[in-house]
Structure formats: structure tokens, C-alpha cells
Amino acid sequence: MNYEFETRAVHAGQDPEKETGAVIPAISMSTTFRQDGVGNHKGYEYSRTGNPTRHRLEQQVASLENAKYGLGFASGSSATASIQLMLNEGDHIITADDVYGGTYRFFDKVMRRFNLSYDYTGDMSKENLQKLLKPNTRMIWMETPSNPLLKVFDINTVAEFARDNNLILVVDNTFASPYIQNPLDLGADLVMHSSTKYLGGHSDVVGGIVVTNSDKLADELRFLQNSAGAIPSPFDSWLLSRGIKTLPLRMQRHSESALKIANYLEKNESVSRVYYPHLESHNDYQLAKEQMRLGGGIVSFDLENKEIAEKFLSELKLFYLAESLGGVESLAEYPPTMTHGSIEPERRKEIGINDGLVRLSVGIENVNDLIKDIQNAFDRTI
Ligand code: P1T
């Protein structure tokens, strides 16, 4: 499709149904598909292997990420797991240090049992990657912006290093969404999303998706998608496609409001540091401006300590205290014991996740109401 992003979000993979003309095609619930003769089918055999509604979702996201292939999964975590299953015993992976707690948990508590080893680093420069490179290194994994500290890594540079050393670069693009950046265009091999977040956008469906331009990687991953079977249901696939149609509108509002809130927080005396990619004070502001069309909807900030952070969070009314992010409603959470509770306290310190850290997922409500809610919570806390 040669259309602009907003048009593709609505139409890619979403053609009206051929038989009836239904603008919204029926959800294809069938688990199996009749064959005219053995092996003579219409492209679908069994719904784990391929399903028309899931296929529409896969085409839609692939189009938004400028990818040849898209593969749907039951959750972001099962997308992560399926990508890890592409590796072999003894392989080594270089990972950016700041990743979703569940991703770290899967690497550290599950994959290490199969003799895979992981090096975590906050420095993704070529010099440092060269230092970490081993003969058995097969993959580089990073989130950019990262969860929860919004670290921004240079996808172009890391991709060059990966290419030169025959490594697979995986970028978890959940925080940015395809509207803000397209890592495949910058040289990433695989891009994954927890579609539970911005893609779905309404906090009502758990899902994951992986896209790629590589025939070989797509084949390997499709084999694993079918063999391990962590696929989204037709209904979940349909809900995701429905949510994705408004992704551009939502990302604009999320980003606009998040920037205002980040600026507001920076002026607040109780806040020692604000993490937001498009704030001038961000460590990689220039890179973030070049790499990301907008700053995204997540803002993290440091309060003095755990007690103050917990009190502040319990005083918020409009921001619900809850895990997850990327929905139309604003959420707030405490990463050290919630989303990143599976990371040991010493490691959290090394990464820079302080005991006073709060993470906001800025929704699409009126930003003045959101700022008032934050101000009221501060007034009652400090
Ligand atoms: O929750 P699930 O759909 O399985 O996706 C896991 C995942 C993967 N990658 C990133 C960057 C994520 O943020 C997540 C899930 N994160 C949360 C639930 C959270 O509140 O941070």
C-alpha cells in the first residue's frame, strides 16, 4: 500500500469482505478449514497455523512498520519467548540493561536454564558492543525508548554493528509504537511489540506482534509460531485491528500531553529528575529528536524515596494505580515492586531504577485535568 501512515492504519489488511461487502469483515472463528482434496485448500488449514482474522492483523501491523511480514502472538511475552526459541543452546545475547521486568525474568530465570547467556549493558556504543562480543554471540536485544527509564539507543549504529558481526538485532518498539519510529527502516532485523499497549490502545486485549523484512527470519519464526502455538485468538486479533485504526490520533494526543506533563514535573521541587525522550534534559535528547517523530506517552520521574512515591501514587485519582500502559486512560505505577519487581534490588540500582521512581502512562484525557490530578496528589503527599 502506497498510502500515508494514517490511511494504512485504517485500511491495510482491512479490505471489506469479498462475499458480503461487509466493511467490517466477520471474525473468523473457525478452527479448521474444509479442503477440496487432500492438501487442496484456500490458504488456511488449521487456525493455529493461520487464521483469516489474525492474518488481517498481521498485514495491518506489517504495513505500519514498513515490513514484509507480520506475526501475531498471544502476548508480548510470548512474542519474546518465541524469538528466544530461535536461538540454540550455548548462544550469547547482548541485551540493553533497561528492559521490561518480565523480559528480564524470562531471560534470567527461564532461558539461562537452557544454557543461554546474557550480558546486560546501558552502553550500546560500538566500542562497548565490541568489548561484549563473543564468538557465540547471536543476538542483540533492546527496547528504545526503554521501560521504565526511557533510555534511547541509536538503532542505526547498533544495526550496523549487528550487520558487521552477523547478529540478529531485535528492537522492542512497544513504547514508541510504529507511528513514532520504524526500527526496520533503521536496520533492525526483528521488531516486536506488546500490542497490549499502544497498538490495542484500550486496555482490553493482551497480545504481541513481531515484524521483519527477512524471508529467512520470517520462516523460522512462523515455524515457531505454529510449533509453540502462542497465537492470539480471532477475537483478540479483531480487537487489536480495531484499536490500531486510531493509533495515529492517539499517539499525537499521548505525546502532546506527556510533553506538557514532563515540563510541568520538571518545575516541581519534589521531583529530582524527569525521564522523557523529548525533554531537553534527556541524556540523549538530540538522538531522540532525530529517531522519534514524537516523544511518546510515557513519563517517569524520581521522587525522594519509596514512602513518598507510594503515598503520591495512592493519592492520584484520575491516574489509576495499575500495571500496563498505552491505553486511552492514564495509569501510574511504581516500577521497583510492580512491573520491575522481578529484578533484584542491586541490579535495579545498577540500571538506575531508583526507589523513588514513578512511571506515568499519559492517556488521552484533557491534560489540564491530568495536571490537576498530579498537583492534588503532590499537595496531599508533601
Ligand atoms: O504484557 P505482555 O503483552 O506480555 O508484554 C510484555 C512486554 C514486553 N515489552 C515491553 C516493553 C513491555 O512493556 C511489556 C509489558 N509491560 C508491562 C506490562 C508494563 O506495565 O510495563
mmCIF file of C-alpha atoms and ligand atoms in Angstrom:
data_model
loop_
_atom_site.group_PDB
_atom_site.id
_atom_site.type_symbol
_atom_site.label_atom_id
_atom_site.label_comp_id
_atom_site.label_asym_id
_atom_site.label_seq_id
_atom_site.Cartn_x
_atom_site.Cartn_y
_atom_site.Cartn_z
ATOM 1 C CA MET A 1 0.000 0.000 0.000
ATOM 2 C CA ASN A 2 1.441 3.332 -1.075
ATOM 3 C CA TYR A 3 -0.740 5.401 1.228
ATOM 4 C CA GLU A 4 0.355 7.542 4.162
ATOM 5 C CA PHE A 5 0.535 6.058 7.676
ATOM 6 C CA GLU A 6 -2.910 7.250 8.853
ATOM 7 C CA THR A 7 -4.571 5.726 5.785
ATOM 8 C CA ARG A 8 -2.723 2.436 6.168
ATOM 9 C CA ALA A 9 -3.708 2.275 9.856
ATOM 10 C CA VAL A 10 -7.356 2.218 8.774
ATOM 11 C CA HIS A 11 -7.128 0.162 5.586
ATOM 12 C CA ALA A 12 -4.061 -2.121 5.476
ATOM 13 C CA GLY A 13 -5.241 -5.718 5.709
ATOM 14 C CA GLN A 14 -8.778 -4.451 6.310
ATOM 15 C CA ASP A 15 -10.445 -4.765 2.895
ATOM 16 C CA PRO A 16 -14.220 -5.257 3.004
ATOM 17 C CA GLU A 17 -15.339 -8.874 2.930
ATOM 18 C CA LYS A 18 -15.464 -10.220 -0.639
ATOM 19 C CA GLU A 19 -18.639 -12.317 -0.300
ATOM 20 C CA THR A 20 -20.900 -9.826 1.503
ATOM 21 C CA GLY A 21 -19.263 -6.426 1.120
ATOM 22 C CA ALA A 22 -19.207 -6.080 4.931
ATOM 23 C CA VAL A 23 -16.945 -3.115 5.691
ATOM 24 C CA ILE A 24 -16.005 -4.830 8.936
ATOM 25 C CA PRO A 25 -15.355 -8.456 7.968
ATOM 26 C CA ALA A 26 -16.821 -11.169 10.166
ATOM 27 C CA ILE A 27 -14.480 -12.543 12.821
ATOM 28 C CA SER A 28 -13.295 -15.894 11.525
ATOM 29 C CA MET A 29 -13.909 -18.222 14.469
ATOM 30 C CA SER A 30 -13.465 -21.494 12.609
ATOM 31 C CA THR A 31 -10.669 -23.654 13.975
ATOM 32 C CA THR A 32 -10.391 -25.603 10.747
ATOM 33 C CA PHE A 33 -10.955 -25.179 7.013
ATOM 34 C CA ARG A 34 -12.521 -27.577 4.507
ATOM 35 C CA GLN A 35 -10.229 -28.864 1.786
ATOM 36 C CA ASP A 36 -11.464 -29.689 -1.724
ATOM 37 C CA GLY A 37 -8.992 -32.549 -1.950
ATOM 38 C CA VAL A 38 -6.099 -33.541 0.278
ATOM 39 C CA GLY A 39 -3.780 -30.537 0.511
ATOM 40 C CA ASN A 40 -6.062 -28.544 -1.817
ATOM 41 C CA HIS A 41 -7.152 -25.639 0.402
ATOM 42 C CA LYS A 42 -7.776 -21.915 0.078
ATOM 43 C CA GLY A 43 -4.724 -20.802 2.085
ATOM 44 C CA TYR A 44 -5.959 -21.862 5.516
ATOM 45 C CA GLU A 45 -5.839 -25.347 7.066
ATOM 46 C CA TYR A 46 -5.983 -25.003 10.824
ATOM 47 C CA SER A 47 -6.309 -21.826 12.892
ATOM 48 C CA ARG A 48 -3.126 -22.197 14.944
ATOM 49 C CA THR A 49 -1.193 -22.281 11.678
ATOM 50 C CA GLY A 50 -3.129 -19.456 10.053
ATOM 51 C CA ASN A 51 -6.404 -17.640 10.604
ATOM 52 C CA PRO A 52 -8.021 -15.012 8.352
ATOM 53 C CA THR A 53 -8.712 -12.515 11.160
ATOM 54 C CA ARG A 54 -5.205 -12.885 12.560
ATOM 55 C CA HIS A 55 -3.829 -12.593 9.048
ATOM 56 C CA ARG A 56 -5.585 -9.236 8.637
ATOM 57 C CA LEU A 57 -3.959 -8.006 11.857
ATOM 58 C CA GLU A 58 -0.550 -9.296 10.769
ATOM 59 C CA GLN A 59 -0.830 -7.475 7.437
ATOM 60 C CA GLN A 60 -2.008 -4.288 9.134
ATOM 61 C CA VAL A 61 0.933 -4.081 11.568
ATOM 62 C CA ALA A 62 3.444 -5.187 8.920
ATOM 63 C CA SER A 63 2.269 -2.290 6.758
ATOM 64 C CA LEU A 64 2.640 0.221 9.613
ATOM 65 C CA GLU A 65 6.183 -0.987 10.356
ATOM 66 C CA ASN A 66 7.144 -0.970 6.641
ATOM 67 C CA ALA A 67 7.680 -4.721 6.927
ATOM 68 C CA LYS A 68 7.195 -7.598 4.529
ATOM 69 C CA TYR A 69 5.967 -9.971 7.240
ATOM 70 C CA GLY A 70 3.964 -9.729 10.473
ATOM 71 C CA LEU A 71 3.340 -12.491 13.006
ATOM 72 C CA GLY A 72 0.763 -12.306 15.785
ATOM 73 C CA PHE A 73 1.310 -13.750 19.260
ATOM 74 C CA ALA A 74 -0.795 -14.269 22.362
ATOM 75 C CA SER A 75 1.116 -11.611 24.340
ATOM 76 C CA GLY A 76 4.251 -9.501 24.145
ATOM 77 C CA SER A 77 5.861 -12.050 26.446
ATOM 78 C CA SER A 78 5.087 -14.951 24.117
ATOM 79 C CA ALA A 79 6.488 -12.917 21.207
ATOM 80 C CA THR A 80 9.672 -12.501 23.280
ATOM 81 C CA ALA A 81 9.715 -16.213 24.126
ATOM 82 C CA SER A 82 9.202 -17.263 20.508
ATOM 83 C CA ILE A 83 12.075 -15.030 19.357
ATOM 84 C CA GLN A 84 14.312 -16.544 22.041
ATOM 85 C CA LEU A 85 13.398 -20.016 20.763
ATOM 86 C CA MET A 86 15.185 -19.105 17.522
ATOM 87 C CA LEU A 87 18.451 -19.412 19.467
ATOM 88 C CA ASN A 88 20.411 -22.554 20.278
ATOM 89 C CA GLU A 89 21.943 -23.927 23.434
ATOM 90 C CA GLY A 90 25.177 -22.093 24.220
ATOM 91 C CA ASP A 91 24.297 -18.876 22.380
ATOM 92 C CA HIS A 92 25.156 -15.490 23.871
ATOM 93 C CA ILE A 93 22.912 -12.426 23.736
ATOM 94 C CA ILE A 94 23.817 -8.777 24.365
ATOM 95 C CA THR A 95 20.875 -7.005 25.966
ATOM 96 C CA ALA A 96 20.263 -3.369 26.823
ATOM 97 C CA ASP A 97 20.018 -3.247 30.605
ATOM 98 C CA ASP A 98 16.715 -1.402 30.900
ATOM 99 C CA VAL A 99 14.000 -3.746 29.679
ATOM 100 C CA TYR A 100 10.526 -4.711 30.906
ATOM 101 C CA GLY A 101 10.894 -6.714 34.139
ATOM 102 C CA GLY A 102 9.110 -9.705 32.608
ATOM 103 C CA THR A 103 11.565 -9.765 29.698
ATOM 104 C CA TYR A 104 14.499 -9.811 32.118
ATOM 105 C CA ARG A 105 12.739 -12.529 34.139
ATOM 106 C CA PHE A 106 12.284 -14.677 31.041
ATOM 107 C CA PHE A 107 15.941 -14.307 30.024
ATOM 108 C CA ASP A 108 17.322 -14.765 33.521
ATOM 109 C CA LYS A 109 15.006 -17.354 35.050
ATOM 110 C CA VAL A 110 13.973 -19.396 32.021
ATOM 111 C CA MET A 111 16.390 -19.205 29.089
ATOM 112 C CA ARG A 112 19.504 -19.419 31.256
ATOM 113 C CA ARG A 113 18.336 -22.916 32.248
ATOM 114 C CA PHE A 114 18.898 -23.851 28.597
ATOM 115 C CA ASN A 115 22.469 -22.613 28.747
ATOM 116 C CA LEU A 116 21.963 -19.295 27.002
ATOM 117 C CA SER A 117 23.944 -16.399 28.464
ATOM 118 C CA TYR A 118 23.035 -12.717 28.590
ATOM 119 C CA ASP A 119 25.175 -9.607 29.040
ATOM 120 C CA TYR A 120 23.219 -6.523 30.134
ATOM 121 C CA THR A 121 24.558 -3.075 29.344
ATOM 122 C CA GLY A 122 23.484 0.553 29.354
ATOM 123 C CA ASP A 123 26.135 1.450 26.788
ATOM 124 C CA MET A 124 25.180 0.402 23.261
ATOM 125 C CA SER A 125 28.102 2.206 21.573
ATOM 126 C CA LYS A 126 30.051 0.191 19.001
ATOM 127 C CA GLU A 127 33.139 0.283 21.242
ATOM 128 C CA ASN A 128 31.289 -1.270 24.135
ATOM 129 C CA LEU A 129 29.428 -3.787 21.968
ATOM 130 C CA GLN A 130 32.811 -4.842 20.576
ATOM 131 C CA LYS A 131 34.016 -5.452 24.141
ATOM 132 C CA LEU A 132 30.984 -7.601 24.918
ATOM 133 C CA LEU A 133 31.098 -9.561 21.657
ATOM 134 C CA LYS A 134 31.939 -13.261 21.980
ATOM 135 C CA PRO A 135 32.408 -15.970 19.351
ATOM 136 C CA ASN A 136 28.988 -17.369 20.339
ATOM 137 C CA THR A 137 27.089 -14.034 20.321
ATOM 138 C CA ARG A 138 23.998 -14.379 18.121
ATOM 139 C CA MET A 139 21.619 -11.583 19.056
ATOM 140 C CA ILE A 140 21.324 -8.028 20.360
ATOM 141 C CA TRP A 141 18.113 -7.125 22.178
ATOM 142 C CA MET A 142 16.987 -3.653 23.113
ATOM 143 C CA GLU A 143 13.997 -1.523 23.920
ATOM 144 C CA THR A 144 14.141 2.075 22.759
ATOM 145 C CA PRO A 145 12.750 4.020 24.492
ATOM 146 C CA SER A 146 13.240 1.603 27.349
ATOM 147 C CA ASN A 147 10.947 0.561 30.166
ATOM 148 C CA PRO A 148 10.851 2.290 32.669
ATOM 149 C CA LEU A 149 13.741 4.784 32.264
ATOM 150 C CA LEU A 150 13.064 5.896 28.676
ATOM 151 C CA LYS A 151 16.690 5.343 27.647
ATOM 152 C CA VAL A 152 17.105 5.962 23.926
ATOM 153 C CA PHE A 153 19.589 3.904 21.899
ATOM 154 C CA ASP A 154 20.849 4.631 18.402
ATOM 155 C CA ILE A 155 19.171 1.967 16.267
ATOM 156 C CA ASN A 156 21.238 2.830 13.176
ATOM 157 C CA THR A 157 24.562 2.385 14.953
ATOM 158 C CA VAL A 158 23.595 -0.827 16.737
ATOM 159 C CA ALA A 159 22.168 -2.214 13.484
ATOM 160 C CA GLU A 160 25.453 -1.519 11.697
ATOM 161 C CA PHE A 161 27.339 -3.370 14.411
ATOM 162 C CA ALA A 162 24.884 -6.266 14.236
ATOM 163 C CA ARG A 163 25.208 -6.494 10.455
ATOM 164 C CA ASP A 164 29.014 -6.396 10.568
ATOM 165 C CA ASN A 165 29.060 -9.206 13.103
ATOM 166 C CA ASN A 166 26.267 -11.349 11.725
ATOM 167 C CA LEU A 167 23.990 -10.829 14.735
ATOM 168 C CA ILE A 168 20.201 -10.540 14.815
ATOM 169 C CA LEU A 169 19.116 -7.142 16.150
ATOM 170 C CA VAL A 170 15.740 -7.223 17.900
ATOM 171 C CA VAL A 171 14.089 -3.931 18.838
ATOM 172 C CA ASP A 172 11.135 -3.932 21.209
ATOM 173 C CA ASN A 173 9.189 -0.964 19.811
ATOM 174 C CA THR A 174 6.331 -1.120 22.332
ATOM 175 C CA PHE A 175 6.943 2.303 23.918
ATOM 176 C CA ALA A 176 7.277 4.218 20.647
ATOM 177 C CA SER A 177 4.689 2.367 18.515
ATOM 178 C CA PRO A 178 5.086 2.288 14.729
ATOM 179 C CA TYR A 179 3.682 5.819 14.498
ATOM 180 C CA ILE A 180 6.745 7.250 16.256
ATOM 181 C CA GLN A 181 9.539 5.117 14.851
ATOM 182 C CA ASN A 182 10.105 2.224 12.448
ATOM 183 C CA PRO A 183 13.235 0.348 13.534
ATOM 184 C CA LEU A 184 13.299 -1.900 10.435
ATOM 185 C CA ASP A 185 13.948 1.233 8.337
ATOM 186 C CA LEU A 186 16.996 1.879 10.534
ATOM 187 C CA GLY A 187 18.381 -1.627 10.079
ATOM 188 C CA ALA A 188 16.797 -3.759 12.824
ATOM 189 C CA ASP A 189 16.136 -7.386 11.842
ATOM 190 C CA LEU A 190 13.130 -8.084 14.036
ATOM 191 C CA VAL A 191 10.768 -5.606 15.671
ATOM 192 C CA MET A 192 8.401 -6.729 18.388
ATOM 193 C CA HIS A 193 5.534 -5.119 20.267
ATOM 194 C CA SER A 194 3.487 -5.851 23.279
ATOM 195 C CA SER A 195 0.310 -4.993 21.375
ATOM 196 C CA THR A 196 -1.407 -4.957 24.772
ATOM 197 C CA LYS A 197 -0.180 -1.360 24.907
ATOM 198 C CA TYR A 198 -0.400 1.365 22.212
ATOM 199 C CA LEU A 199 -1.408 -0.867 19.319
ATOM 200 C CA GLY A 200 -4.519 -2.122 21.124
ATOM 201 C CA GLY A 201 -4.806 1.192 22.920
ATOM 202 C CA HIS A 202 -7.859 0.457 25.097
ATOM 203 C CA SER A 203 -6.523 -1.829 27.879
ATOM 204 C CA ASP A 204 -8.861 -4.614 26.800
ATOM 205 C CA VAL A 205 -6.688 -7.096 24.913
ATOM 206 C CA VAL A 206 -3.372 -8.820 25.621
ATOM 207 C CA GLY A 207 -1.249 -9.501 22.543
ATOM 208 C CA GLY A 208 2.131 -9.452 20.863
ATOM 209 C CA ILE A 209 3.416 -8.991 17.354
ATOM 210 C CA VAL A 210 6.716 -9.392 15.502
ATOM 211 C CA VAL A 211 7.569 -7.924 12.101
ATOM 212 C CA THR A 212 10.530 -8.458 9.789
ATOM 213 C CA ASN A 213 11.714 -7.981 6.208
ATOM 214 C CA SER A 214 13.845 -11.124 6.248
ATOM 215 C CA ASP A 215 12.422 -14.161 4.419
ATOM 216 C CA LYS A 216 14.641 -16.433 6.487
ATOM 217 C CA LEU A 217 13.730 -14.994 9.893
ATOM 218 C CA ALA A 218 10.042 -14.884 8.958
ATOM 219 C CA ASP A 219 10.148 -18.578 8.006
ATOM 220 C CA GLU A 220 11.904 -19.545 11.240
ATOM 221 C CA LEU A 221 9.515 -17.507 13.347
ATOM 222 C CA ARG A 222 6.424 -18.753 11.542
ATOM 223 C CA PHE A 223 7.623 -22.293 12.185
ATOM 224 C CA LEU A 224 7.930 -21.448 15.904
ATOM 225 C CA GLN A 225 4.617 -19.585 15.992
ATOM 226 C CA ASN A 226 2.979 -22.764 14.702
ATOM 227 C CA SER A 227 5.074 -25.234 16.731
ATOM 228 C CA ALA A 228 4.898 -23.450 20.091
ATOM 229 C CA GLY A 229 1.382 -22.232 19.316
ATOM 230 C CA ALA A 230 1.308 -18.991 21.325
ATOM 231 C CA ILE A 231 -1.184 -17.358 18.959
ATOM 232 C CA PRO A 232 -3.832 -14.673 19.591
ATOM 233 C CA SER A 233 -7.492 -15.684 19.340
ATOM 234 C CA PRO A 234 -9.534 -14.410 16.372
ATOM 235 C CA PHE A 235 -11.486 -12.119 18.697
ATOM 236 C CA ASP A 236 -8.293 -10.665 20.196
ATOM 237 C CA SER A 237 -6.866 -10.186 16.706
ATOM 238 C CA TRP A 238 -10.017 -8.342 15.679
ATOM 239 C CA LEU A 239 -9.947 -6.113 18.778
ATOM 240 C CA LEU A 240 -6.343 -5.222 18.017
ATOM 241 C CA SER A 241 -7.091 -4.344 14.402
ATOM 242 C CA ARG A 242 -9.950 -2.169 15.600
ATOM 243 C CA GLY A 243 -7.720 -0.331 18.072
ATOM 244 C CA ILE A 244 -4.885 0.180 15.582
ATOM 245 C CA LYS A 245 -7.104 2.244 13.278
ATOM 246 C CA THR A 246 -6.896 5.192 15.699
ATOM 247 C CA LEU A 247 -3.203 4.740 16.610
ATOM 248 C CA PRO A 248 -2.022 7.959 14.874
ATOM 249 C CA LEU A 249 -4.635 10.125 16.609
ATOM 250 C CA ARG A 250 -3.934 8.575 19.980
ATOM 251 C CA MET A 251 -0.142 8.824 19.694
ATOM 252 C CA GLN A 252 -0.380 12.506 18.841
ATOM 253 C CA ARG A 253 -2.501 13.224 21.904
ATOM 254 C CA HIS A 254 -0.457 10.944 24.209
ATOM 255 C CA SER A 255 2.762 12.663 23.130
ATOM 256 C CA GLU A 256 1.433 16.208 23.289
ATOM 257 C CA SER A 257 0.061 15.720 26.810
ATOM 258 C CA ALA A 258 3.084 13.735 28.050
ATOM 259 C CA LEU A 259 5.433 16.539 26.970
ATOM 260 C CA LYS A 260 3.316 19.084 28.862
ATOM 261 C CA ILE A 261 3.302 16.874 31.947
ATOM 262 C CA ALA A 262 7.064 16.271 31.698
ATOM 263 C CA ASN A 263 7.636 20.042 31.539
ATOM 264 C CA TYR A 264 5.309 20.578 34.486
ATOM 265 C CA LEU A 265 7.084 17.914 36.557
ATOM 266 C CA GLU A 266 10.495 19.415 35.813
ATOM 267 C CA LYS A 267 9.405 22.615 37.539
ATOM 268 C CA ASN A 268 8.197 20.765 40.624
ATOM 269 C CA GLU A 269 10.583 20.956 43.583
ATOM 270 C CA SER A 270 9.686 17.491 44.894
ATOM 271 C CA VAL A 271 10.813 15.914 41.623
ATOM 272 C CA SER A 272 14.562 15.346 41.390
ATOM 273 C CA ARG A 273 14.622 14.055 37.813
ATOM 274 C CA VAL A 274 12.225 13.615 34.907
ATOM 275 C CA TYR A 275 12.763 10.997 32.183
ATOM 276 C CA TYR A 276 11.144 11.847 28.845
ATOM 277 C CA PRO A 277 12.827 11.475 25.420
ATOM 278 C CA HIS A 278 11.760 14.864 24.037
ATOM 279 C CA LEU A 279 12.791 16.895 27.103
ATOM 280 C CA GLU A 280 15.972 18.877 26.550
ATOM 281 C CA SER A 281 17.346 17.491 29.812
ATOM 282 C CA HIS A 282 17.152 13.903 28.487
ATOM 283 C CA ASN A 283 20.596 12.258 28.206
ATOM 284 C CA ASP A 284 20.048 11.551 24.506
ATOM 285 C CA TYR A 285 17.786 14.430 23.547
ATOM 286 C CA GLN A 286 19.368 15.031 20.118
ATOM 287 C CA LEU A 287 19.194 11.364 19.191
ATOM 288 C CA ALA A 288 15.613 11.123 20.485
ATOM 289 C CA LYS A 289 14.622 14.119 18.350
ATOM 290 C CA GLU A 290 16.156 12.533 15.244
ATOM 291 C CA GLN A 291 14.987 8.984 15.828
ATOM 292 C CA MET A 292 11.490 9.572 17.214
ATOM 293 C CA ARG A 293 8.785 11.588 15.420
ATOM 294 C CA LEU A 294 7.194 12.369 18.819
ATOM 295 C CA GLY A 295 8.202 11.801 22.454
ATOM 296 C CA GLY A 296 5.583 9.145 23.238
ATOM 297 C CA GLY A 297 3.149 8.865 26.130
ATOM 298 C CA ILE A 298 5.331 7.606 28.979
ATOM 299 C CA VAL A 299 6.945 9.878 31.573
ATOM 300 C CA SER A 300 8.966 8.581 34.521
ATOM 301 C CA PHE A 301 10.284 10.678 37.388
ATOM 302 C CA ASP A 302 12.172 10.375 40.659
ATOM 303 C CA LEU A 303 10.700 11.320 43.998
ATOM 304 C CA GLU A 304 12.797 11.334 47.164
ATOM 305 C CA ASN A 305 12.118 7.796 48.345
ATOM 306 C CA LYS A 306 9.802 4.775 48.343
ATOM 307 C CA GLU A 307 7.459 6.139 51.024
ATOM 308 C CA ILE A 308 6.859 9.411 49.207
ATOM 309 C CA ALA A 309 6.411 7.640 45.865
ATOM 310 C CA GLU A 310 3.883 5.203 47.344
ATOM 311 C CA LYS A 311 1.953 7.954 49.120
ATOM 312 C CA PHE A 312 1.882 10.058 45.934
ATOM 313 C CA LEU A 313 0.605 7.101 43.894
ATOM 314 C CA SER A 314 -2.149 6.343 46.397
ATOM 315 C CA GLU A 315 -3.333 9.973 46.242
ATOM 316 C CA LEU A 316 -3.849 10.029 42.452
ATOM 317 C CA LYS A 317 -7.490 9.792 41.385
ATOM 318 C CA LEU A 318 -7.645 10.182 37.609
ATOM 319 C CA PHE A 319 -4.411 8.260 37.015
ATOM 320 C CA TYR A 320 -5.293 4.715 38.074
ATOM 321 C CA LEU A 321 -2.601 2.936 40.047
ATOM 322 C CA ALA A 322 -2.095 -0.081 37.794
ATOM 323 C CA GLU A 323 0.455 -2.003 35.741
ATOM 324 C CA SER A 324 0.499 -1.683 31.945
ATOM 325 C CA LEU A 325 0.493 1.379 29.712
ATOM 326 C CA GLY A 326 -0.573 2.705 26.336
ATOM 327 C CA GLY A 327 -4.338 2.805 26.868
ATOM 328 C CA VAL A 328 -6.660 5.778 26.471
ATOM 329 C CA GLU A 329 -6.919 6.054 30.259
ATOM 330 C CA SER A 330 -3.983 7.388 32.279
ATOM 331 C CA LEU A 331 -2.159 4.949 34.542
ATOM 332 C CA ALA A 332 0.564 5.333 37.151
ATOM 333 C CA GLU A 333 2.750 2.696 38.744
ATOM 334 C CA TYR A 334 5.723 2.015 40.969
ATOM 335 C CA PRO A 335 8.294 0.075 38.849
ATOM 336 C CA PRO A 336 10.560 -1.165 41.689
ATOM 337 C CA THR A 337 7.903 -3.510 43.104
ATOM 338 C CA MET A 338 5.349 -3.657 40.292
ATOM 339 C CA THR A 339 6.498 -4.006 36.644
ATOM 340 C CA HIS A 340 10.170 -4.471 37.545
ATOM 341 C CA GLY A 341 9.752 -6.354 40.828
ATOM 342 C CA SER A 342 11.401 -9.445 39.343
ATOM 343 C CA ILE A 343 14.729 -7.584 39.021
ATOM 344 C CA GLU A 344 16.993 -7.952 42.055
ATOM 345 C CA PRO A 345 17.388 -4.675 44.072
ATOM 346 C CA GLU A 346 21.162 -4.483 43.386
ATOM 347 C CA ARG A 347 20.615 -4.853 39.651
ATOM 348 C CA ARG A 348 17.822 -2.267 39.731
ATOM 349 C CA LYS A 349 20.279 0.166 41.321
ATOM 350 C CA GLU A 350 22.909 -0.565 38.655
ATOM 351 C CA ILE A 351 20.387 0.130 35.887
ATOM 352 C CA GLY A 352 19.314 3.364 37.584
ATOM 353 C CA ILE A 353 15.822 2.374 38.754
ATOM 354 C CA ASN A 354 15.701 4.371 41.996
ATOM 355 C CA ASP A 355 13.474 3.631 44.997
ATOM 356 C CA GLY A 356 11.526 6.859 44.401
ATOM 357 C CA LEU A 357 10.755 6.137 40.724
ATOM 358 C CA VAL A 358 7.209 6.655 39.443
ATOM 359 C CA ARG A 359 6.061 5.839 35.889
ATOM 360 C CA LEU A 360 3.095 7.540 34.238
ATOM 361 C CA SER A 361 1.261 6.361 31.139
ATOM 362 C CA VAL A 362 -0.378 9.556 29.961
ATOM 363 C CA GLY A 363 -3.812 8.881 28.471
ATOM 364 C CA ILE A 364 -5.944 10.956 26.126
ATOM 365 C CA GLU A 365 -8.000 12.799 28.779
ATOM 366 C CA ASN A 366 -7.822 16.587 28.982
ATOM 367 C CA VAL A 367 -4.257 17.388 30.000
ATOM 368 C CA ASN A 368 -5.322 20.121 32.424
ATOM 369 C CA ASP A 369 -7.372 17.571 34.377
ATOM 370 C CA LEU A 370 -4.353 15.279 34.445
ATOM 371 C CA ILE A 371 -2.015 18.010 35.697
ATOM 372 C CA LYS A 372 -4.550 18.977 38.369
ATOM 373 C CA ASP A 373 -4.689 15.357 39.494
ATOM 374 C CA ILE A 374 -0.900 15.242 39.827
ATOM 375 C CA GLN A 375 -0.830 18.591 41.637
ATOM 376 C CA ASN A 376 -3.525 17.446 44.088
ATOM 377 C CA ALA A 377 -1.610 14.235 44.789
ATOM 378 C CA PHE A 378 1.547 16.281 45.475
ATOM 379 C CA ASP A 379 -0.392 18.630 47.762
ATOM 380 C CA ARG A 380 -1.652 15.705 49.803
ATOM 381 C CA THR A 381 1.743 13.948 49.885
ATOM 382 C CA ILE A 382 4.357 16.596 50.588
HETATM 383 O O1 P1T B 1 2.399 -7.905 28.862
HETATM 384 P P1 P1T B 1 2.790 -8.516 27.539
HETATM 385 O O2 P1T B 1 1.817 -8.229 26.439
HETATM 386 O O3 P1T B 1 3.119 -9.975 27.661
HETATM 387 O O4 P1T B 1 4.119 -7.753 27.055
HETATM 388 C C1 P1T B 1 5.329 -7.800 27.734
HETATM 389 C C2 P1T B 1 6.116 -6.540 27.455
HETATM 390 C C3 P1T B 1 7.118 -6.554 26.501
HETATM 391 N N1 P1T B 1 7.820 -5.433 26.204
HETATM 392 C C4 P1T B 1 7.579 -4.270 26.833
HETATM 393 C C5 P1T B 1 8.401 -3.059 26.501
HETATM 394 C C6 P1T B 1 6.579 -4.187 27.808
HETATM 395 O O5 P1T B 1 6.364 -3.010 28.398
HETATM 396 C C7 P1T B 1 5.831 -5.358 28.148
HETATM 397 C C8 P1T B 1 4.789 -5.339 29.209
HETATM 398 N N2 P1T B 1 4.878 -4.272 30.089
HETATM 399 C C9 P1T B 1 4.025 -4.018 31.143
HETATM 400 C C10 P1T B 1 3.016 -4.833 31.486
HETATM 401 C C11 P1T B 1 4.312 -2.798 31.904
HETATM 402 O O6 P1T B 1 3.448 -2.314 32.662
HETATM 403 O O7 P1T B 1 5.416 -2.275 31.773
#
